[in-house]
XYZ file of C-alpha atoms in Angstrom:
657
model
C 80.621 38.382 89.878
C 83.111 40.796 91.770
C 85.928 40.145 88.862
C 83.367 40.440 85.930
C 80.614 42.436 87.315
C 78.018 42.475 84.153
C 74.695 41.285 84.233
C 73.269 38.764 81.542
C 71.647 41.242 79.296
C 74.874 43.439 79.253
C 77.006 40.387 78.238
C 74.633 39.377 75.481
C 74.844 43.033 73.910
C 78.545 43.082 74.098
C 78.895 39.596 72.652
C 76.551 40.279 69.855
C 78.453 43.775 69.122
C 81.849 41.634 69.249
C 80.385 38.930 66.931
C 79.169 41.609 64.409
C 82.503 43.618 64.513
C 84.722 40.396 63.991
C 82.451 39.121 60.886
C 82.748 42.558 59.129
C 86.503 42.405 59.781
C 86.902 38.801 58.355
C 84.463 39.571 55.545
C 86.396 42.263 54.141
C 89.860 41.193 54.842
C 89.351 37.732 53.054
C 86.922 38.500 50.275
C 88.078 38.567 46.575
C 89.146 41.797 45.171
C 89.595 40.937 41.779
C 92.283 41.894 39.100
C 92.597 45.601 38.430
C 93.872 46.597 34.562
C 94.197 49.870 32.520
C 92.174 50.816 29.614
C 95.295 49.926 27.317
C 95.509 46.865 28.865
C 91.727 46.074 28.189
C 92.075 47.326 24.495
C 95.125 45.581 23.497
C 95.233 42.363 25.572
C 91.429 41.545 25.602
C 89.444 43.584 23.216
C 91.715 43.244 20.138
C 92.479 39.378 20.618
C 88.735 38.735 20.901
C 88.457 37.730 24.503
C 85.978 39.776 25.395
C 82.432 38.312 24.968
C 79.055 39.671 25.560
C 78.300 37.828 28.983
C 81.813 38.939 30.386
C 81.582 41.833 32.856
C 83.801 44.668 33.393
C 83.073 47.508 35.649
C 84.885 50.851 37.075
C 84.026 49.382 40.635
C 84.818 45.946 42.398
C 82.692 42.831 41.745
C 82.035 40.542 44.283
C 82.288 37.483 42.012
C 85.517 35.552 41.929
C 88.048 35.755 38.792
C 86.971 39.170 37.421
C 88.990 42.080 35.752
C 88.275 45.799 36.490
C 89.241 49.254 35.804
C 88.246 52.870 36.432
C 86.303 54.986 33.898
C 85.337 58.536 34.309
C 81.681 58.147 33.211
C 79.367 56.142 31.562
C 79.013 58.081 28.411
C 82.543 58.788 27.991
C 83.046 54.954 28.347
C 80.635 54.063 25.621
C 81.930 56.648 23.358
C 85.953 55.340 24.017
C 84.662 51.654 23.728
C 82.847 52.363 20.341
C 86.026 54.370 18.977
C 88.099 51.200 19.978
C 86.163 48.721 18.307
C 85.911 50.868 14.967
C 90.009 51.180 15.156
C 90.164 47.407 15.536
C 87.668 46.577 12.700
C 84.924 45.119 14.661
C 81.586 44.613 12.857
C 78.299 45.179 14.927
C 77.592 41.453 15.417
C 81.464 41.192 16.859
C 80.879 44.360 19.145
C 80.729 43.858 22.697
C 77.487 45.079 24.219
C 77.470 47.082 27.668
C 75.128 46.097 30.250
C 74.446 47.870 33.499
C 73.432 46.443 37.011
C 73.655 47.832 40.494
C 76.015 46.046 43.029
C 77.285 46.946 46.522
C 81.177 46.682 46.884
C 80.886 47.578 50.534
C 82.310 51.188 50.536
C 79.195 52.474 51.735
C 79.049 50.429 54.893
C 82.620 51.102 55.418
C 81.849 54.942 55.546
C 78.894 54.565 57.829
C 80.457 52.109 60.178
C 82.127 54.915 62.454
C 78.921 56.697 62.756
C 77.088 53.460 63.706
C 79.501 52.797 66.143
C 79.303 56.364 67.981
C 75.548 56.136 67.823
C 75.810 52.354 69.468
C 77.896 53.990 72.044
C 75.796 56.662 72.691
C 72.486 54.574 73.040
C 74.266 52.295 75.789
C 75.478 55.104 77.649
C 72.115 56.645 77.892
C 70.488 53.410 78.857
C 73.096 52.282 81.423
C 75.854 55.129 81.700
C 75.659 58.272 83.794
C 72.565 59.885 82.263
C 70.565 56.413 83.328
C 69.632 57.960 86.873
C 72.629 57.483 88.636
C 72.160 54.060 89.927
C 76.000 53.489 89.981
C 78.512 50.815 89.190
C 78.733 48.141 86.555
C 74.880 46.994 85.826
C 73.870 50.133 88.219
C 75.613 52.814 87.030
C 76.921 51.754 83.537
C 80.196 51.937 81.643
C 83.092 52.482 83.466
C 81.194 52.752 86.677
C 81.237 56.633 86.368
C 78.124 57.196 88.609
C 79.518 54.994 91.259
C 80.496 56.502 94.288
C 84.423 56.240 94.872
C 83.825 55.747 98.805
C 85.945 53.403 100.886
C 84.390 51.163 103.443
C 86.710 50.536 106.155
C 85.889 47.702 108.595
C 88.353 46.977 111.739
C 91.713 47.642 109.945
C 92.641 50.888 111.033
C 95.954 51.145 112.692
C 94.999 54.807 114.404
C 93.412 55.121 117.563
C 92.744 58.176 119.807
C 95.914 57.636 121.675
C 97.432 58.615 118.571
C 95.908 62.004 118.511
C 97.052 64.701 120.991
C 96.728 68.483 121.119
C 92.888 68.731 120.426
C 91.408 67.245 123.346
C 88.214 69.372 123.209
C 87.484 68.112 119.569
C 88.108 64.563 120.716
C 85.437 64.721 123.378
C 82.880 66.058 120.858
C 83.840 62.950 118.437
C 84.001 60.621 121.591
C 80.091 61.599 122.109
C 79.265 60.290 118.286
C 81.049 57.157 119.057
C 79.593 56.555 122.526
C 75.987 57.136 121.097
C 76.360 54.499 118.636
C 77.648 51.914 120.994
C 75.445 52.897 123.767
C 72.353 54.641 122.481
C 70.065 53.888 125.236
C 72.034 56.329 127.436
C 70.716 59.248 125.316
C 67.355 57.713 124.333
C 65.980 57.396 128.085
C 66.513 61.006 128.383
C 64.776 61.821 125.368
C 68.140 63.270 123.926
C 68.578 63.132 120.253
C 72.133 62.846 118.843
C 73.378 65.917 116.712
C 73.130 64.664 112.919
C 76.575 65.839 111.708
C 79.743 67.817 112.815
C 82.303 69.851 110.868
C 85.744 69.819 111.644
C 87.207 73.071 110.509
C 90.498 75.103 110.764
C 94.121 75.372 109.180
C 95.473 72.344 107.400
C 98.012 70.390 109.058
C 96.285 70.203 112.832
C 94.703 66.746 112.389
C 91.399 66.981 111.283
C 91.662 64.008 108.824
C 93.789 62.328 111.566
C 90.835 62.421 114.113
C 88.680 60.886 111.544
C 90.970 57.977 111.215
C 91.174 57.576 114.652
C 87.356 57.562 114.795
C 87.120 54.745 112.416
C 89.854 52.887 114.566
C 87.637 53.075 117.454
C 84.127 52.950 116.289
C 83.713 49.357 115.914
C 81.318 50.462 112.933
C 81.826 50.577 109.372
C 83.800 53.822 108.494
C 82.904 54.961 105.112
C 85.531 57.741 103.795
C 85.266 59.986 100.545
C 86.864 63.172 99.334
C 84.697 65.891 98.216
C 86.557 66.343 94.818
C 85.458 63.009 93.596
C 81.880 64.032 93.102
C 83.238 66.575 90.241
C 83.150 65.146 86.950
C 82.710 66.473 83.348
C 79.389 64.694 82.888
C 76.353 66.488 83.947
C 74.560 64.503 86.855
C 77.434 62.405 87.815
C 77.913 64.178 91.048
C 74.330 63.888 92.289
C 74.258 60.223 91.216
C 77.530 59.536 93.265
C 75.941 61.432 96.386
C 72.878 59.114 96.126
C 75.006 56.060 95.674
C 76.957 57.088 98.577
C 73.974 57.584 100.883
C 72.721 54.276 99.376
C 75.970 52.494 100.756
C 75.502 54.301 104.166
C 72.102 52.697 104.344
C 73.228 49.207 103.644
C 76.109 49.514 106.141
C 74.101 51.428 108.970
C 75.157 51.848 111.736
C 78.130 53.557 110.237
C 80.008 56.872 110.093
C 80.281 58.875 106.985
C 83.286 61.032 106.520
C 83.390 63.603 103.743
C 86.862 65.107 103.579
C 87.322 68.518 101.989
C 83.921 69.003 101.504
C 84.148 72.777 100.356
C 84.826 71.327 97.082
C 80.794 70.467 96.813
C 79.470 72.626 99.453
C 80.509 76.213 98.359
C 77.869 78.988 98.532
C 75.245 78.926 95.873
C 75.009 81.696 93.472
C 78.104 83.749 94.574
C 81.775 83.933 92.755
C 80.844 80.701 91.118
C 81.962 80.363 87.340
C 81.765 77.483 84.894
C 80.228 74.766 86.375
C 78.197 76.574 88.653
C 75.269 74.789 87.471
C 76.797 71.135 88.106
C 77.992 71.886 91.611
C 74.784 73.315 92.738
C 72.942 69.897 91.743
C 75.575 68.272 93.520
C 74.912 70.247 96.456
C 71.259 70.271 96.312
C 71.332 66.415 96.193
C 73.838 66.313 99.349
C 71.042 68.574 101.226
C 68.436 66.231 100.011
C 70.062 63.337 101.361
C 71.080 64.691 104.522
C 67.727 65.941 105.602
C 66.378 62.304 104.659
C 67.851 60.949 107.813
C 66.233 61.426 111.023
C 67.130 61.221 114.707
C 64.872 58.110 115.359
C 66.803 56.283 112.762
C 70.084 56.187 114.995
C 72.347 56.774 112.128
C 74.666 59.526 112.562
C 76.898 61.742 110.237
C 80.968 64.163 110.138
C 83.085 66.355 107.479
C 86.297 68.274 107.338
C 87.479 71.568 105.732
C 90.026 74.287 105.670
C 87.348 76.647 104.298
C 84.323 76.898 106.642
C 83.493 80.512 105.776
C 82.783 79.560 102.024
C 80.185 76.836 102.758
C 76.715 77.210 102.111
C 74.662 78.041 105.200
C 72.184 75.531 104.339
C 74.740 72.927 104.758
C 75.714 74.573 108.198
C 72.587 74.800 109.476
C 71.188 72.836 112.805
C 69.632 69.650 111.255
C 72.412 68.680 109.051
C 75.840 69.625 110.334
C 74.638 70.802 113.858
C 78.007 71.079 115.352
C 81.197 73.166 114.163
C 84.458 71.714 115.880
C 87.329 74.191 115.561
C 90.781 72.307 115.100
C 93.475 75.264 115.437
C 97.083 75.273 116.075
C 98.063 73.555 119.416
C 99.454 75.500 122.410
C 102.671 74.734 123.971
C 101.053 72.047 126.030
C 99.348 70.534 123.031
C 102.895 70.705 121.249
C 104.592 68.736 123.991
C 101.654 66.123 124.076
C 102.025 65.754 120.220
C 105.938 65.303 120.454
C 105.413 62.561 122.734
C 103.016 60.681 120.413
C 105.738 60.992 117.445
C 108.787 60.618 119.814
C 107.274 57.069 120.785
C 108.305 55.091 117.577
C 111.787 56.481 117.339
C 115.072 54.980 119.013
C 116.246 57.636 121.300
C 119.300 57.691 123.238
C 119.142 56.103 126.696
C 119.985 59.499 128.145
C 117.465 61.354 126.486
C 114.191 61.797 129.027
C 111.071 61.854 126.686
C 109.292 64.252 129.074
C 111.781 66.849 129.144
C 112.583 66.309 125.568
C 108.988 66.851 124.519
C 109.015 69.957 126.547
C 111.920 71.575 125.285
C 110.693 71.048 121.744
C 107.456 72.241 122.419
C 109.138 75.625 123.607
C 111.338 75.777 120.432
C 108.635 75.384 118.017
C 105.905 78.194 118.458
C 103.069 78.288 115.821
C 103.802 74.603 114.735
C 101.069 72.444 113.704
C 100.743 68.628 114.193
C 102.106 68.247 110.605
C 105.043 70.184 111.261
C 105.955 68.470 114.521
C 105.549 65.189 112.726
C 108.036 66.496 110.153
C 110.387 67.401 112.893
C 110.662 64.034 114.769
C 110.995 62.434 110.866
C 113.696 64.843 110.046
C 115.593 64.169 113.344
C 115.562 60.408 112.463
C 116.760 61.047 108.949
C 119.746 62.922 110.075
C 120.602 60.565 112.484
C 120.363 57.801 109.949
C 122.531 60.005 107.502
C 125.266 60.285 110.290
C 125.459 56.529 111.124
C 124.451 57.414 114.585
C 122.868 54.438 116.776
C 120.179 56.591 118.168
C 118.587 59.894 117.768
C 119.512 62.414 120.429
C 118.660 65.955 121.268
C 121.409 67.587 118.917
C 119.643 65.798 115.942
C 116.330 67.303 116.866
C 117.700 71.072 116.958
C 119.195 70.413 113.679
C 115.638 69.204 112.593
C 113.722 72.301 113.905
C 116.472 74.388 112.048
C 116.121 72.365 108.813
C 112.356 72.717 108.896
C 112.110 76.501 109.817
C 114.931 77.796 108.006
C 115.080 75.145 105.128
C 118.114 73.157 103.725
C 121.634 74.491 104.664
C 123.712 75.616 101.696
C 127.198 75.569 102.745
C 128.164 75.493 99.240
C 126.718 79.188 98.606
C 129.518 81.440 99.350
C 128.970 84.914 100.064
C 131.364 87.987 98.922
C 132.887 89.580 102.119
C 131.058 92.713 101.494
C 127.690 90.993 101.325
C 128.481 88.778 104.539
C 129.385 91.863 106.131
C 126.118 93.498 105.304
C 124.202 90.710 106.248
C 125.914 90.446 109.795
C 125.297 93.966 110.770
C 121.504 93.809 109.393
C 121.024 90.770 111.915
C 122.886 92.363 114.436
C 120.570 95.172 114.160
C 117.421 93.007 114.720
C 119.158 91.407 117.503
C 120.223 94.275 119.667
C 116.939 96.199 118.976
C 114.923 93.313 120.134
C 117.049 92.969 123.250
C 116.526 96.414 124.214
C 112.905 96.649 123.496
C 110.591 95.065 126.352
C 107.906 93.809 124.393
C 110.094 92.341 121.503
C 110.277 88.560 120.934
C 113.415 87.518 122.156
C 116.375 85.983 120.070
C 117.151 82.518 120.482
C 119.422 81.747 117.502
C 121.045 83.681 114.289
C 123.138 82.422 111.718
C 124.695 83.776 108.763
C 124.891 80.190 106.922
C 122.545 80.378 103.870
C 119.399 78.172 104.145
C 116.581 77.557 101.821
C 115.700 80.704 99.526
C 117.235 83.256 102.272
C 120.982 84.362 103.031
C 120.513 83.783 106.756
C 118.321 82.124 109.416
C 116.994 83.765 112.645
C 114.896 82.202 115.267
C 112.984 83.886 117.791
C 110.821 82.823 120.602
C 107.341 84.625 120.502
C 105.263 84.191 123.860
C 101.808 82.359 123.643
C 99.938 85.855 123.766
C 96.548 86.530 121.882
C 95.958 90.174 122.882
C 98.234 92.878 121.949
C 98.578 96.603 123.137
C 99.644 99.314 120.827
C 102.623 99.837 122.690
C 103.595 95.999 121.978
C 102.833 96.052 118.251
C 104.874 99.350 118.091
C 107.856 97.570 119.723
C 107.775 94.480 117.249
C 107.720 97.158 114.279
C 110.974 98.756 115.562
C 112.408 95.381 116.029
C 111.551 94.494 112.407
C 112.962 97.887 111.230
C 116.448 97.048 113.156
C 118.309 95.552 109.976
C 117.502 98.396 107.713
C 118.580 101.208 110.195
C 121.573 99.171 110.914
C 122.589 99.013 107.221
C 121.891 102.851 106.889
C 123.901 103.696 110.017
C 126.856 101.607 109.281
C 127.101 101.616 105.556
C 125.218 104.811 104.508
C 123.181 102.991 102.003
C 120.452 100.206 102.046
C 119.846 96.815 100.322
C 117.032 94.708 99.464
C 117.773 92.375 102.446
C 114.910 94.332 103.988
C 112.152 93.697 101.926
C 110.290 90.985 103.870
C 110.813 93.256 107.056
C 109.074 96.357 105.268
C 106.520 94.286 104.142
C 105.569 92.957 107.826
C 106.102 96.326 109.101
C 103.584 97.952 106.548
C 100.845 95.022 107.156
C 101.181 95.918 110.935
C 100.489 99.441 110.588
C 97.703 99.006 108.350
C 96.290 96.546 110.616
C 96.394 98.850 113.483
C 94.949 101.750 111.756
C 92.221 100.016 109.399
C 91.287 96.988 111.387
C 92.018 97.520 115.295
C 91.021 101.203 115.772
C 94.493 102.326 117.185
C 94.564 105.804 115.573
C 93.037 108.982 116.357
C 92.634 110.360 113.175
C 90.654 107.533 111.606
C 88.960 106.737 114.656
C 87.378 103.759 116.324
C 86.401 101.895 113.350
C 87.323 98.780 111.460
C 87.467 97.627 107.839
C 88.254 94.552 106.459
C 91.670 94.280 104.556
C 91.747 92.601 101.188
C 93.053 89.058 101.647
C 95.734 87.875 99.271
C 94.241 86.285 96.074
C 90.956 87.709 96.750
C 89.042 89.706 94.106
C 88.882 93.301 95.135
C 85.736 95.058 93.762
C 85.435 98.143 95.908
C 86.736 99.772 98.930
C 84.680 99.760 102.089
C 85.513 103.447 102.750
C 85.600 106.525 100.846
C 88.603 108.042 98.893
C 89.161 110.692 101.478
C 89.239 107.973 104.294
C 91.725 106.110 102.336
C 94.098 109.017 102.012
C 94.156 109.778 105.843
C 94.866 106.064 106.161
C 97.755 106.138 103.915
C 99.042 109.326 105.647
C 98.659 108.001 109.199
C 100.338 104.491 107.986
C 103.286 106.603 106.722
C 103.422 108.475 109.914
C 103.403 105.337 112.000
C 106.083 103.872 110.336
C 108.287 106.887 110.280
C 107.829 107.184 114.012
C 108.942 103.634 114.569
C 111.952 104.194 112.150
C 113.083 107.161 114.079
C 112.817 105.402 117.334
C 114.876 102.492 115.978
C 117.634 104.862 114.720
C 117.830 106.359 118.040
C 118.210 103.032 119.640
C 120.773 101.717 116.983
C 122.837 105.316 117.471
C 122.766 104.629 121.029
C 123.758 101.309 121.217
C 126.112 101.449 118.173
C 129.163 99.654 119.604
C 126.942 96.900 120.784
C 125.757 96.405 117.415
C 129.309 96.302 115.890
C 130.299 93.846 118.594
C 127.588 91.381 117.709
C 128.085 91.663 114.260
C 131.771 90.887 114.397
C 130.968 87.975 116.401
C 128.562 86.906 113.963
C 131.455 87.082 111.084
C 133.840 85.304 113.185
C 131.401 82.512 114.441
C 128.576 82.570 111.769
C 126.486 81.415 114.643
C 124.882 83.598 117.630
C 122.748 81.954 120.398
C 121.172 83.496 123.427
C 123.962 82.568 125.653
C 126.332 84.604 123.321
C 124.161 87.276 123.450
C 123.903 87.460 127.299
C 127.661 87.403 127.336
C 127.982 90.312 124.510
C 125.322 92.696 126.013
C 124.636 91.456 129.607
C 121.248 90.676 130.833
C 118.122 92.126 129.326
C 117.464 95.828 131.092
C 114.082 94.689 132.351
C 112.397 91.570 133.928
C 111.196 89.161 131.060
C 108.052 87.693 131.192
C 108.734 84.304 129.431
C 112.387 83.281 128.898
C 113.215 80.177 127.400
C 113.759 78.524 130.569
C 110.572 79.731 132.077
C 108.553 78.264 129.276
C 110.282 75.011 129.809
C 109.430 75.181 133.625
C 106.026 76.418 133.156
C 105.305 73.390 130.711
C 106.857 70.781 133.498
C 103.981 72.120 136.073
C 100.825 72.049 133.605
C 99.955 69.072 131.021
C 97.408 68.828 128.879
C 94.026 68.501 130.058
C 92.490 65.037 129.091
C 89.268 64.849 131.533
C 86.435 63.293 130.287
C 82.966 63.712 131.477
C 81.528 60.965 133.629
C 79.200 59.719 130.756
C 82.155 59.428 128.434
C 84.519 57.787 130.774
C 83.465 54.069 129.786
C 83.140 54.774 125.985
C 85.407 51.965 125.115
C 83.617 49.417 127.123
C 79.900 50.191 125.730
C 79.894 47.723 123.172
C 76.933 46.040 124.413
C 74.165 47.743 122.056
C 75.958 47.612 118.914
C 74.561 44.607 117.922
C 71.251 45.906 119.085
C 71.684 48.302 116.814
C 72.433 46.236 113.755
C 69.263 44.195 114.112
C 67.197 47.110 114.040
C 64.797 47.626 111.317
C 65.324 51.425 111.465
C 68.915 52.007 110.343
C 70.993 54.538 111.564
C 73.587 56.740 110.060
C 76.688 59.190 111.426
C 77.696 62.361 109.500
C 80.969 63.815 110.190
């Protein structure tokens, strides 16, 4: 039945149709077609020799009797006229003349002409009765031809290799998910206190931070069926297919309860209704409405719980996000330094490291080297380090391989074959030296860690800074960062009396920072303590949230702020001109400059640093990621006694993630 999932009626219909088509093919292929002759052959070889008798039959069509002759004529009148003239020329009398008799006989051409129409009509009737328009029962025999209305969800049972020990950097989110799992395993702990488990939770945040990985770990730990489906699988060209698949998905969840239902990329079907939707708006809303109805059909007393993942929680429909459907909204953002160190420990586990490498120390060092990295970026760094070690035929993965891997991920592939001309290389060296010296003598600028003139990726050079783990910024700190970003352009102007296109990205960042300070952060006296949303990249701009006069004031203040930062940077570069030239010559000679070289060339920074690289590593050594669990969740792995009890309950359970 699994190999050939048809019911008896469907088999009979298909067999009858196949037999009819085979019979028609054999009939028209092997039938007698007769012999075609021309009008001259008929007159000279048959009529003049007296071979044609009154009972012999000729026609312009195809006769179905064997051993017959046929030819084409223009019309019946012209045929009779030509036949009369031919018989007079031959000299046949009225007795010998051939009589003409007419009869209607089918030659099959009509059937051949309507056969394609019959096949199309038959297919439509079959699809209407058993296909996607039949109500969305899903599957062969349930959802019709090709199973187009059947849900494509996969049911996973006890074959998931990912567990919670493989997930790090999001301990708070893990606790929320543990509570769902603990409820499935030990519901009495909650029911005895009158508590109701939340129906569902949305995991949202930037991509690459472990939302889907956390869902896989949930499947590996839950000891209940885990049903997973992608939101885009509900979108088809046929009307009603999305809603039918939603119904089939929840029907499958009811049959496998207690279970966990995970919908990845739910924004594909959960977008806000009636706003900025084009084309398939009606079909998408039908699918969303069916999802809302199905999720409202579950209640807390059935002990069936539900989860979903998305990168765009801001575009989800409010009806989907309200309590009673997705009660909890769990944000999974980029990990901090402690979280990155924990993630590195997870990904360092399967690697063959050098015996002299301490995993704890290596994880802390790499966490400090990779600010703003996501979990996916960290996994990529570890994999790149192993690939580099294998490429160099090393027996172990060493710390140097990890440093090269970080440079590969941040800067791109090193391109030694791209040779820069000496004038371009000199300009690039002074440009990077301007950034380095400016940041060295500005208190709130990010300290330089490494700079290289070797082209990488799409850029001509590579610079790595170590920004502090900071969430609030003052106006002075933002101004120092703007000055550091303008250091390269100012150095070009001071040393070469001309500027190049190298500073294009720096100018873009400076402009964005200036507009953010004035428009969003209210850090300008002329504009005032107001905040407007800046247009996002790729979004449709309809109108400005402020007047034209306010826009002119904003533009003027932005230019004034950038000019002030440029003037301050120019004064600093002129004051430290010899140091910029010293750093640039070192770069031209060595092509690589790190923090130790900066200390040797410029001396220590003129103020007390709040977070040097070594201080960051030492801070990580003293503090670790908080993995504390509440008392009610400490024994979640051992709470297995109520699972069998739940499976025997008449009231099924469902969990939505």
